[in-house]
RNA sequence: GGGUCGGUAGCUCAAUCGGUAGAGCAGUGGCCUUUUAAGCCAUUGGUUCCGGGUUCGAGUCCCGGCCGGCCUACCA
């Protein structure tokens, strides 16, 4: 037997175990402790500790003649074990030496401290509980090939500590989002992902077919219209965390399926949502990340403490273009100005879209510190209430952090006639389907409410300082291999 | 979709002007009872992403394809 095929070598080991009547895939082991918990059982000033029983995957293996060190990885982290031939016996040590990196084993024994100070289990007993037939990626560099990281995420999670910690962080973030809303008496609900009409956002949906009813369905593109039906139904504080699907391109900031949080609170408005959103993110950063100051790979850290900046959309635009009368200019003059500023703008765009291009291309990426952008032009959102003092703008904000839109919030439109009219204007654009059933619901009366939506993946990007949305999604969408 | 860069051993990476495909880790055999990317000696392992072409000769040059990264486009 040579080392030419590592899988064959391992299969051969497995075969030999079975010939000896040993089961390489046990049904169980008493995982009485996880590694970090076990480490905590040996007080700082002591050399010997209690007996523990742990289990995990072998991720480091240092064999010496008659004694060995190994590290196992479990859900909480890693712990080292020390295995001596004179303690577990000659036969046991011989089979121990045949274990491979990647195998799952159980270990039982007392804790002690090595001469370098590391808390270690002195094995009295070990057992192979599950054999690994394929080798692990290289131990020092880990797995760096992006494609393999995404397609075989389990390998990434085994060998890349950063990645493992980031996904733990994501889970904590979502847990704390729930805690926050529960503490404010919101009801968590689930609404349909399969919809006859997908509305609530201007995005192309994924289409599918329901055989039993012989009709076409779409995957949802937003949670909004169903959550508002629940406001009509009397659940006057609701939230949902769930997947939405948009049939659009992939990018560093876009995955076709992503996780959205939406929350609606009756008898509140966009100002109330501002307080809620800021408190939510501060709560999550504090509890899940442990700090309100978020370091970034480059540039100044993001400071989440205190009261966040508010800025009017128009002021930001005027400031960016350096021209007080921007909103009085003809479209052609705006296009000309854009060209001077070196911004490429499609001349076919509507007037307000040209302005919004300036926002997206010049301003958005500069908003690193949390900023509520308010008084957004009414054309940009058909589901919000119009500002009383300025009918050209809406009672909404768009929260930008880390140079990205993170969360829009509105004083929600609850006048069915105004809502229908706004929908009709947009329905020509094909991206927003008219949802008659939703309008019927509004006609039954919806309490005034503030609503907020947040892209969880983007929140996780900046809270965990990830480079890419794909580093925050366990199994990002890829072309089938 | 467009531009651009890449795909070499299980993993991380080399390979000069087109001239015998290499190293580290992992594996295999041996030595080694407190190691920390353990160490020392020996050693196995290749459809160089796939298919064509140019050439005496292609990992390297050309054409096409597949997959991916980045940028861009689409994107409330």
Coordinates of C-alpha atoms (C1' of nucleotides) in Angstrom, one line a residue:
Chain A
X1 CA 0.0 0.0 0.0
X2 CA 1.4 3.4 -1.0
X3 CA 0.1 6.9 -0.4
X4 CA -1.0 7.4 -4.0
X5 CA -4.6 7.5 -3.2
X6 CA -5.5 8.9 0.1
X7 CA -9.1 7.7 -0.1
X8 CA -8.0 4.2 -0.9
X9 CA -5.7 4.2 2.1
X10 CA -8.5 5.2 4.4
X11 CA -10.9 2.7 2.9
X12 CA -8.4 0.0 3.5
X13 CA -8.1 1.1 7.1
X14 CA -11.8 0.9 7.4
X15 CA -11.9 -2.5 5.8
X16 CA -9.3 -3.8 8.3
X17 CA -11.3 -2.5 11.2
X18 CA -14.4 -4.3 10.1
X19 CA -12.3 -7.5 9.6
X20 CA -11.3 -7.2 13.3
X21 CA -15.0 -6.8 14.2
X22 CA -14.8 -3.1 15.0
X23 CA -17.5 -0.7 13.9
X24 CA -15.9 2.5 12.4
X25 CA -19.3 4.3 12.6
X26 CA -20.5 4.1 16.1
X27 CA -24.1 5.1 17.0
X28 CA -23.1 7.3 19.9
X29 CA -20.6 8.6 22.4
X30 CA -21.3 10.4 25.6
X31 CA -20.4 14.0 24.7
X32 CA -20.7 15.2 28.3
X33 CA -18.7 18.3 27.7
X34 CA -17.9 20.6 24.8
X35 CA -14.3 21.8 24.4
X36 CA -14.6 25.4 25.7
X37 CA -16.7 24.2 28.6
X38 CA -14.1 21.5 29.4
X39 CA -11.3 24.1 29.3
X40 CA -13.2 26.2 31.8
X41 CA -13.2 23.3 34.3
X42 CA -9.5 23.7 35.0
X43 CA -8.9 26.7 37.2
X44 CA -6.1 29.1 36.2
X45 CA -3.9 28.2 39.2
X46 CA -4.3 24.5 39.1
X47 CA -2.4 21.8 37.3
X48 CA -4.9 18.9 37.5
X49 CA -8.6 19.0 36.8
X50 CA -11.7 16.7 36.7
X51 CA -12.4 14.0 34.2
X52 CA -14.2 15.1 31.0
X53 CA -15.7 13.3 28.1
X54 CA -15.6 15.1 24.7
X55 CA -16.1 14.3 21.1
X56 CA -15.2 15.9 17.8
X57 CA -13.2 15.9 14.6
X58 CA -9.4 15.4 14.7
X59 CA -8.0 18.6 13.2
X60 CA -4.4 18.3 14.3
X61 CA -2.4 15.2 14.9
X62 CA 1.2 15.1 16.3
X63 CA 2.3 11.5 16.7
X64 CA 5.5 10.7 18.7
X65 CA 6.8 7.3 19.5
X66 CA 4.9 6.4 22.6
X67 CA 2.8 9.5 23.1
X68 CA 0.8 11.8 20.9
X69 CA -1.0 15.2 20.9
X70 CA -4.1 15.8 18.9
X71 CA -6.7 18.5 18.7
X72 CA -10.4 17.9 18.2
X73 CA -12.9 20.4 16.9
X74 CA -16.5 20.5 18.2
X75 CA -19.3 23.0 18.0
X76 CA -17.7 25.2 20.6
X77 CA -14.1 25.1 19.4
X78 CA -11.0 23.1 19.8
X79 CA -9.4 21.2 22.7
X80 CA -6.1 19.3 22.9
X81 CA -5.7 15.8 24.1
X82 CA -2.6 13.9 25.2
X83 CA -2.5 10.2 24.5
X84 CA 0.1 7.9 26.1
X85 CA 0.8 4.3 25.2
X86 CA 1.4 3.4 28.8
X87 CA -2.0 4.7 29.8
X88 CA -4.3 3.4 27.1
X89 CA -2.4 0.1 26.4
X90 CA -0.3 -1.2 23.6
X91 CA -3.1 -2.5 21.4
X92 CA -5.2 0.7 21.8
X93 CA -2.2 2.9 21.0
X94 CA -1.4 0.8 17.9
X95 CA -4.9 1.4 16.5
X96 CA -4.8 5.0 17.7
X97 CA -1.8 5.6 15.5
X98 CA -3.9 4.5 12.5
X99 CA -6.4 7.3 13.0
X100 CA -6.5 10.0 10.3
X101 CA -7.0 13.7 10.3
X102 CA -10.7 14.3 9.9
X103 CA -11.9 11.3 11.8
X104 CA -14.4 11.8 14.6
X105 CA -13.3 10.5 18.0
X106 CA -14.5 10.5 21.5
X107 CA -12.1 11.1 24.4
X108 CA -12.4 10.6 28.1
X109 CA -9.9 11.5 30.7
X110 CA -8.8 14.1 33.3
X111 CA -7.7 17.6 32.5
X112 CA -4.2 18.8 33.1
X113 CA -2.0 21.7 32.0
X114 CA 1.0 21.1 29.7
X115 CA 4.3 22.7 30.3
X116 CA 3.3 25.5 27.8
X117 CA 0.2 26.1 29.8
X118 CA -2.4 24.6 27.5
X119 CA -5.4 22.9 29.1
X120 CA -5.3 19.3 27.8
X121 CA -7.2 16.0 28.3
X122 CA -5.0 13.1 29.4
X123 CA -6.8 10.3 27.6
X124 CA -7.8 7.3 29.6
X125 CA -10.1 6.1 26.8
X126 CA -10.6 7.0 23.2
X127 CA -12.9 5.7 20.6
X128 CA -13.2 6.2 16.8
X129 CA -16.8 7.2 16.4
X130 CA -16.9 8.0 12.7
X131 CA -14.3 7.4 10.0
X132 CA -13.5 10.1 7.5
X133 CA -12.7 8.7 4.1
X134 CA -11.4 11.9 2.5
X135 CA -8.5 14.1 3.6
X136 CA -8.9 17.6 5.0
X137 CA -7.6 20.6 3.2
X138 CA -4.1 21.9 4.1
X139 CA -3.8 22.7 7.8
X140 CA -1.9 26.0 7.6
X141 CA -3.4 27.9 4.7
X142 CA -6.8 26.4 5.1
X143 CA -9.1 26.4 2.1
X144 CA -8.6 29.4 -0.2
X145 CA -10.2 28.4 -3.4
X146 CA -13.5 30.5 -3.5
X147 CA -15.4 28.0 -5.6
X148 CA -14.6 25.2 -3.2
X149 CA -15.3 27.3 -0.2
X150 CA -18.9 27.9 -1.5
X151 CA -19.6 24.5 -3.0
X152 CA -18.1 22.6 -0.1
X153 CA -18.8 24.9 2.7
X154 CA -18.4 22.1 5.3
X155 CA -14.7 22.0 4.5
X156 CA -14.4 25.8 4.9
X157 CA -16.1 25.5 8.3
X158 CA -13.8 22.8 9.4
X159 CA -10.5 24.5 8.5
X160 CA -11.2 28.2 8.4
X161 CA -11.8 29.7 11.9
X162 CA -12.8 33.1 10.5
X163 CA -15.5 31.6 8.5
X164 CA -16.8 29.4 11.3
X165 CA -16.9 32.5 13.6
X166 CA -18.6 34.6 11.0
X167 CA -21.5 32.2 10.7
X168 CA -21.8 31.8 14.4
X169 CA -22.0 35.6 14.5
X170 CA -24.8 35.6 11.9
X171 CA -26.8 33.2 13.9
X172 CA -26.3 35.3 17.0
X173 CA -27.4 38.4 15.1
X174 CA -30.6 36.8 14.0
X175 CA -31.3 35.5 17.5
X176 CA -30.8 39.0 18.9
X177 CA -33.1 40.5 16.3
X178 CA -35.8 38.2 17.5
X179 CA -35.1 39.0 21.2
X180 CA -35.4 42.7 20.4
X181 CA -38.8 42.4 18.7
X182 CA -40.2 40.0 21.3
X183 CA -39.1 42.4 24.0
X184 CA -41.2 45.1 22.3
X185 CA -44.3 42.9 22.1
X186 CA -44.0 42.2 18.4
X187 CA -45.6 38.9 17.1
X188 CA -43.3 36.8 14.8
X189 CA -45.2 35.5 11.8
X190 CA -44.7 33.6 8.6
X191 CA -46.2 34.6 5.3
X192 CA -46.3 32.8 2.0
X193 CA -43.2 32.4 -0.2
X194 CA -45.2 31.0 -3.0
X195 CA -47.5 33.8 -4.3
X196 CA -49.8 34.2 -7.3
X197 CA -48.8 37.8 -7.4
X198 CA -45.5 38.9 -6.0
X199 CA -45.5 42.6 -4.9
X200 CA -44.1 44.9 -2.3
X201 CA -41.0 45.7 -4.3
X202 CA -39.9 46.5 -7.8
X203 CA -38.0 43.4 -8.7
X204 CA -38.3 40.5 -11.1
X205 CA -39.6 37.4 -9.4
X206 CA -38.7 33.7 -10.0
X207 CA -41.6 32.0 -11.7
X208 CA -42.7 28.5 -11.0
X209 CA -45.7 26.3 -11.7
X210 CA -48.1 24.6 -9.2
X211 CA -49.2 21.4 -10.8
X212 CA -52.2 20.6 -8.5
X213 CA -53.9 23.9 -9.3
X214 CA -52.4 24.1 -12.7
X215 CA -51.4 27.8 -12.3
X216 CA -48.2 29.8 -12.2
X217 CA -46.8 31.0 -9.0
X218 CA -43.9 33.4 -8.1
X219 CA -41.5 33.3 -5.3
X220 CA -42.0 36.3 -3.1
X221 CA -39.8 39.4 -3.6
X222 CA -40.9 41.1 -0.3
X223 CA -42.8 40.5 2.8
X224 CA -44.6 43.8 2.9
X225 CA -48.1 43.2 1.4
X226 CA -48.9 40.2 3.6
X227 CA -47.6 41.7 6.8
X228 CA -49.8 44.7 6.1
X229 CA -52.8 42.4 5.7
X230 CA -52.0 41.3 9.3
X231 CA -52.2 44.9 10.5
X232 CA -55.6 44.9 8.9
X233 CA -56.3 41.7 10.8
X234 CA -55.5 43.3 14.1
X235 CA -52.0 41.9 14.7
X236 CA -50.8 45.5 15.1
X237 CA -47.1 44.7 15.8
X238 CA -45.7 42.0 13.5
X239 CA -42.3 41.0 12.2
X240 CA -40.9 38.3 9.9
X241 CA -37.4 37.2 9.2
X242 CA -37.4 35.2 6.0
X243 CA -36.0 34.5 2.6
X244 CA -37.0 36.5 -0.4
X245 CA -36.1 35.8 -4.0
X246 CA -35.2 38.2 -6.8
X247 CA -34.4 37.2 -10.3
X248 CA -31.5 39.5 -10.7
X249 CA -27.8 39.4 -11.2
X250 CA -25.1 38.3 -8.7
X251 CA -22.7 40.7 -7.2
X252 CA -20.6 41.4 -4.1
X253 CA -23.8 42.8 -2.6
X254 CA -26.5 40.7 -4.2
X255 CA -27.5 37.1 -3.9
X256 CA -30.8 36.0 -5.7
X257 CA -32.1 34.6 -2.4
X258 CA -31.5 36.7 0.7
X259 CA -32.8 37.2 4.1
X260 CA -35.1 40.1 4.8
X261 CA -36.4 41.4 8.1
X262 CA -39.6 43.4 7.9
X263 CA -41.4 44.9 10.9
X264 CA -44.7 46.8 11.1
X265 CA -45.9 48.8 14.1
X266 CA -49.4 50.3 14.2
X267 CA -49.8 53.8 15.7
X268 CA -46.2 54.5 14.8
X269 CA -44.6 56.2 11.8
X270 CA -41.3 56.6 10.1
X271 CA -40.0 58.7 13.0
X272 CA -40.9 55.8 15.3
X273 CA -39.2 53.4 13.0
X274 CA -36.1 55.5 13.2
X275 CA -35.9 55.1 16.9
X276 CA -36.7 51.4 16.5
X277 CA -34.1 50.7 13.8
X278 CA -31.4 52.5 15.7
X279 CA -32.2 50.7 18.9
X280 CA -32.4 47.4 17.1
X281 CA -29.0 47.7 15.5
X282 CA -27.4 49.0 18.7
X283 CA -28.9 46.0 20.6
X284 CA -27.7 43.5 18.0
X285 CA -24.2 44.9 17.8
X286 CA -23.9 45.0 21.6
X287 CA -25.3 41.5 22.2
X288 CA -24.1 39.6 19.2
X289 CA -20.8 41.4 18.4
X290 CA -20.0 42.8 21.9
X291 CA -19.2 46.3 20.7
X292 CA -20.9 49.4 19.2
X293 CA -17.7 50.2 17.4
X294 CA -17.3 48.1 14.3
X295 CA -13.8 47.9 12.9
X296 CA -13.3 47.7 9.2
X297 CA -10.5 46.3 7.1
X298 CA -9.7 49.7 5.8
X299 CA -10.9 53.2 6.8
X300 CA -12.3 54.5 10.1
X301 CA -14.4 52.2 12.2
X302 CA -18.2 52.5 12.2
X303 CA -19.5 54.1 15.3
X304 CA -23.0 52.9 16.2
X305 CA -23.3 54.5 19.7
X306 CA -25.3 57.7 20.3
X307 CA -27.8 59.4 18.1
X308 CA -27.3 58.8 14.4
X309 CA -27.1 61.5 11.7
X310 CA -30.1 62.6 9.8
X311 CA -29.8 64.2 6.3
X312 CA -32.4 65.2 3.8
X313 CA -32.1 63.6 0.4
X314 CA -32.3 67.0 -1.3
X315 CA -29.5 68.5 0.8
X316 CA -27.2 65.5 0.1
X317 CA -27.8 65.9 -3.6
X318 CA -27.3 69.7 -3.6
X319 CA -24.2 69.2 -1.6
X320 CA -22.8 66.5 -4.0
X321 CA -23.5 68.4 -7.2
X322 CA -22.5 71.8 -5.6
X323 CA -25.6 73.5 -7.2
X324 CA -28.4 75.0 -5.1
X325 CA -30.9 75.1 -8.0
X326 CA -30.4 71.4 -9.0
X327 CA -34.0 70.5 -8.5
X328 CA -35.1 73.4 -10.8
X329 CA -32.9 72.3 -13.7
X330 CA -34.3 70.7 -16.8
X331 CA -33.4 67.1 -17.3
X332 CA -31.0 67.9 -20.1
X333 CA -29.1 70.3 -17.8
X334 CA -28.9 67.7 -15.1
X335 CA -27.5 65.2 -17.6
X336 CA -25.0 67.8 -18.7
X337 CA -23.9 68.3 -15.1
X338 CA -23.6 64.6 -14.5
X339 CA -21.3 64.3 -17.5
X340 CA -19.2 67.2 -16.1
X341 CA -19.0 65.2 -12.8
X342 CA -17.9 62.1 -14.7
X343 CA -21.1 60.1 -13.8
X344 CA -22.5 57.9 -16.6
X345 CA -26.3 58.3 -16.7
X346 CA -28.7 56.8 -19.2
X347 CA -30.3 59.7 -21.0
X348 CA -33.5 57.7 -21.3
X349 CA -34.1 57.9 -17.6
X350 CA -36.9 59.9 -16.0
X351 CA -35.9 63.2 -14.3
X352 CA -36.1 61.8 -10.8
X353 CA -34.1 58.7 -11.8
X354 CA -31.3 60.9 -13.0
X355 CA -31.2 62.5 -9.5
X356 CA -31.4 59.1 -7.9
X357 CA -28.4 58.0 -10.0
X358 CA -26.4 60.8 -8.5
X359 CA -27.4 59.5 -5.1
X360 CA -26.5 55.9 -5.8
X361 CA -23.3 56.6 -7.7
X362 CA -21.9 59.6 -5.8
X363 CA -23.4 59.7 -2.3
X364 CA -24.4 56.3 -1.1
X365 CA -20.9 54.8 -0.9
X366 CA -19.6 57.8 1.1
X367 CA -22.2 57.2 3.9
X368 CA -20.0 55.0 6.1
X369 CA -21.3 56.2 9.5
X370 CA -25.0 55.4 10.1
X371 CA -27.1 58.0 8.3
X372 CA -30.9 58.3 8.0
X373 CA -31.6 59.8 4.6
X374 CA -35.0 61.5 4.8
X375 CA -37.5 63.4 2.6
X376 CA -37.0 61.1 -0.4
X377 CA -38.9 62.1 -3.6
X378 CA -42.4 60.6 -3.8
X379 CA -41.7 58.9 -7.2
X380 CA -39.3 56.5 -5.5
X381 CA -41.8 54.6 -3.4
X382 CA -45.5 54.0 -3.9
X383 CA -46.2 52.4 -0.5
X384 CA -45.4 55.4 1.7
X385 CA -47.3 58.4 2.9
X386 CA -46.6 61.8 1.4
X387 CA -45.0 64.5 3.6
X388 CA -47.8 67.0 4.7
X389 CA -45.5 70.0 4.6
X390 CA -43.8 69.1 1.3
X391 CA -46.0 67.0 -1.1
X392 CA -42.9 66.3 -3.3
X393 CA -41.4 64.1 -0.7
X394 CA -42.3 61.1 1.4
X395 CA -42.4 60.3 5.2
X396 CA -39.6 57.8 4.8
X397 CA -36.0 57.2 5.6
X398 CA -33.3 55.2 4.0
X399 CA -30.7 54.1 6.5
X400 CA -27.2 53.9 5.0
X401 CA -24.3 52.3 6.8
X402 CA -20.9 51.1 5.5
X403 CA -21.7 52.8 2.1
X404 CA -24.8 50.7 1.5
X405 CA -28.5 50.9 1.9
X406 CA -29.3 48.8 4.9
X407 CA -32.9 49.6 5.8
X408 CA -35.7 51.7 4.4
X409 CA -38.7 52.6 6.6
X410 CA -42.0 54.4 5.8
X411 CA -45.0 55.9 7.3
X412 CA -47.1 53.3 5.6
X413 CA -49.8 54.3 3.1
X414 CA -53.2 53.3 4.4
X415 CA -55.5 55.2 2.1
X416 CA -56.7 52.6 -0.3
X417 CA -57.5 55.1 -3.0
X418 CA -54.1 56.8 -2.9
X419 CA -52.5 53.4 -2.8
X420 CA -54.4 52.2 -5.9
X421 CA -53.4 55.3 -7.8
X422 CA -49.7 54.9 -6.8
X423 CA -49.8 51.2 -7.9
X424 CA -51.4 52.1 -11.3
X425 CA -48.6 54.6 -12.1
X426 CA -46.1 51.8 -11.4
X427 CA -47.9 48.9 -13.0
X428 CA -46.9 50.2 -16.4
X429 CA -43.3 49.3 -15.4
X430 CA -44.1 45.6 -15.2
X431 CA -41.9 45.0 -12.2
X432 CA -44.7 45.8 -9.7
X433 CA -47.8 43.6 -10.1
X434 CA -51.1 45.0 -9.0
X435 CA -52.4 43.1 -6.0
X436 CA -56.1 43.5 -5.9
X437 CA -56.5 41.3 -2.9
X438 CA -54.2 43.6 -1.0
X439 CA -56.2 46.7 -2.0
X440 CA -59.3 45.0 -0.8
X441 CA -57.6 44.4 2.5
X442 CA -56.8 48.1 2.8
X443 CA -60.4 49.0 2.1
X444 CA -61.3 47.1 5.3
X445 CA -59.1 49.7 7.1
X446 CA -55.5 49.5 8.1
X447 CA -54.3 51.4 11.2
X448 CA -51.7 54.0 10.7
X449 CA -48.3 52.3 10.9
X450 CA -44.6 52.6 10.6
X451 CA -42.9 49.8 8.6
X452 CA -39.2 48.9 8.2
X453 CA -37.3 46.4 6.1
X454 CA -33.8 45.4 6.5
X455 CA -31.4 43.2 4.4
X456 CA -30.0 40.9 7.0
X457 CA -27.2 39.8 4.8
X458 CA -26.0 43.3 4.4
X459 CA -26.3 43.9 8.1
X460 CA -24.1 40.8 8.7
X461 CA -21.6 42.1 6.1
X462 CA -20.7 45.1 8.1
X463 CA -21.2 43.7 11.6
X464 CA -18.8 40.9 10.9
X465 CA -16.6 42.9 8.6
X466 CA -17.1 40.5 5.7
X467 CA -15.8 41.3 2.2
X468 CA -18.7 39.9 0.4
X469 CA -22.4 38.9 0.7
X470 CA -21.3 35.4 -0.1
X471 CA -19.2 35.2 3.0
X472 CA -22.3 35.7 5.0
X473 CA -24.5 33.1 3.3
X474 CA -23.6 29.5 4.0
X475 CA -24.6 28.2 0.6
X476 CA -24.6 31.1 -1.9
X477 CA -26.2 30.7 -5.3
X478 CA -23.8 29.3 -7.9
X479 CA -24.1 27.9 -11.3
X480 CA -24.6 24.2 -11.0
X481 CA -21.3 22.5 -11.5
Chain B
rG1 C1' -25.1 40.0 -20.4
rG2 C1' -20.1 42.8 -21.2
rG3 C1' -14.9 43.6 -19.6
rU4 C1' -10.8 41.5 -17.1
rC5 C1' -7.9 37.9 -14.3
rG6 C1' -7.5 32.9 -13.1
rG7 C1' -8.1 27.0 -13.1
rU8 C1' -1.0 22.7 -12.3
rA9 C1' -0.7 16.5 -6.9
rG10 C1' -6.1 15.6 -1.7
rC11 C1' -4.8 21.1 0.0
rU12 C1' -1.4 25.8 -0.5
rC13 C1' 1.6 27.2 -4.4
rA14 C1' 6.3 27.2 -8.1
rA15 C1' 7.8 26.0 -13.2
rU16 C1' 12.8 31.8 -16.9
rC17 C1' 12.3 32.7 -24.1
rG18 C1' 8.0 27.1 -26.0
rG19 C1' 12.6 22.4 -24.2
rU20 C1' 12.8 16.2 -18.6
rA21 C1' 6.1 19.2 -14.5
rG22 C1' 8.5 20.7 -8.8
rA23 C1' 8.2 22.2 -3.3
rG24 C1' 5.6 22.5 1.5
rC25 C1' 1.5 20.3 4.0
rA26 C1' -1.3 15.7 3.8
rG27 C1' -0.3 10.3 2.7
rU28 C1' 3.0 5.8 3.1
rG29 C1' 7.5 3.3 5.9
rG30 C1' 10.9 4.1 9.9
rC31 C1' 13.0 7.1 14.7
rC32 C1' 10.9 9.9 18.6
rU33 C1' 6.7 9.9 26.1
rU34 C1' 4.8 17.6 27.1
rU35 C1' 3.9 18.8 21.2
rU36 C1' 2.0 23.9 19.2
rA37 C1' 2.4 24.7 11.2
rA38 C1' 6.2 19.3 16.3
rG39 C1' 11.1 17.4 14.5
rC40 C1' 14.5 13.9 11.7
rC41 C1' 15.4 10.0 7.6
rA42 C1' 13.2 7.7 3.3
rU43 C1' 9.2 7.7 -0.1
rU44 C1' 4.2 7.5 -3.2
rG45 C1' 1.2 10.6 -5.8
rG46 C1' -0.1 14.4 -12.3
rU47 C1' -6.2 13.7 -17.9
rU48 C1' -1.4 20.8 -16.0
rC49 C1' -10.2 22.3 -16.3
rC50 C1' -12.2 20.2 -21.3
rG51 C1' -11.8 20.1 -26.9
rG52 C1' -9.3 21.6 -31.2
rG53 C1' -5.0 24.1 -33.6
rU54 C1' 0.3 26.0 -34.4
rU55 C1' 5.2 23.5 -33.5
rC56 C1' 10.4 18.8 -34.0
rG57 C1' 8.4 19.8 -29.1
rA58 C1' 2.7 23.2 -25.5
rG59 C1' 1.4 23.8 -18.3
rU60 C1' 3.3 28.0 -21.4
rC61 C1' 1.3 30.4 -27.9
rC62 C1' -3.8 30.6 -30.9
rC63 C1' -9.3 29.4 -31.3
rG64 C1' -13.7 27.4 -28.9
rG65 C1' -16.1 25.7 -24.5
rC66 C1' -16.8 24.8 -19.0
rC67 C1' -16.3 26.8 -13.9
rG68 C1' -14.8 30.7 -10.7
rG69 C1' -12.8 35.7 -8.7
rC70 C1' -13.0 41.0 -9.5
rC71 C1' -15.2 45.2 -12.1
rU72 C1' -19.6 46.4 -14.7
rA73 C1' -24.8 45.9 -16.2
rC74 C1' -29.8 44.5 -14.4
rC75 C1' -31.5 45.8 -9.2
rA76 C1' -37.1 50.4 -4.4

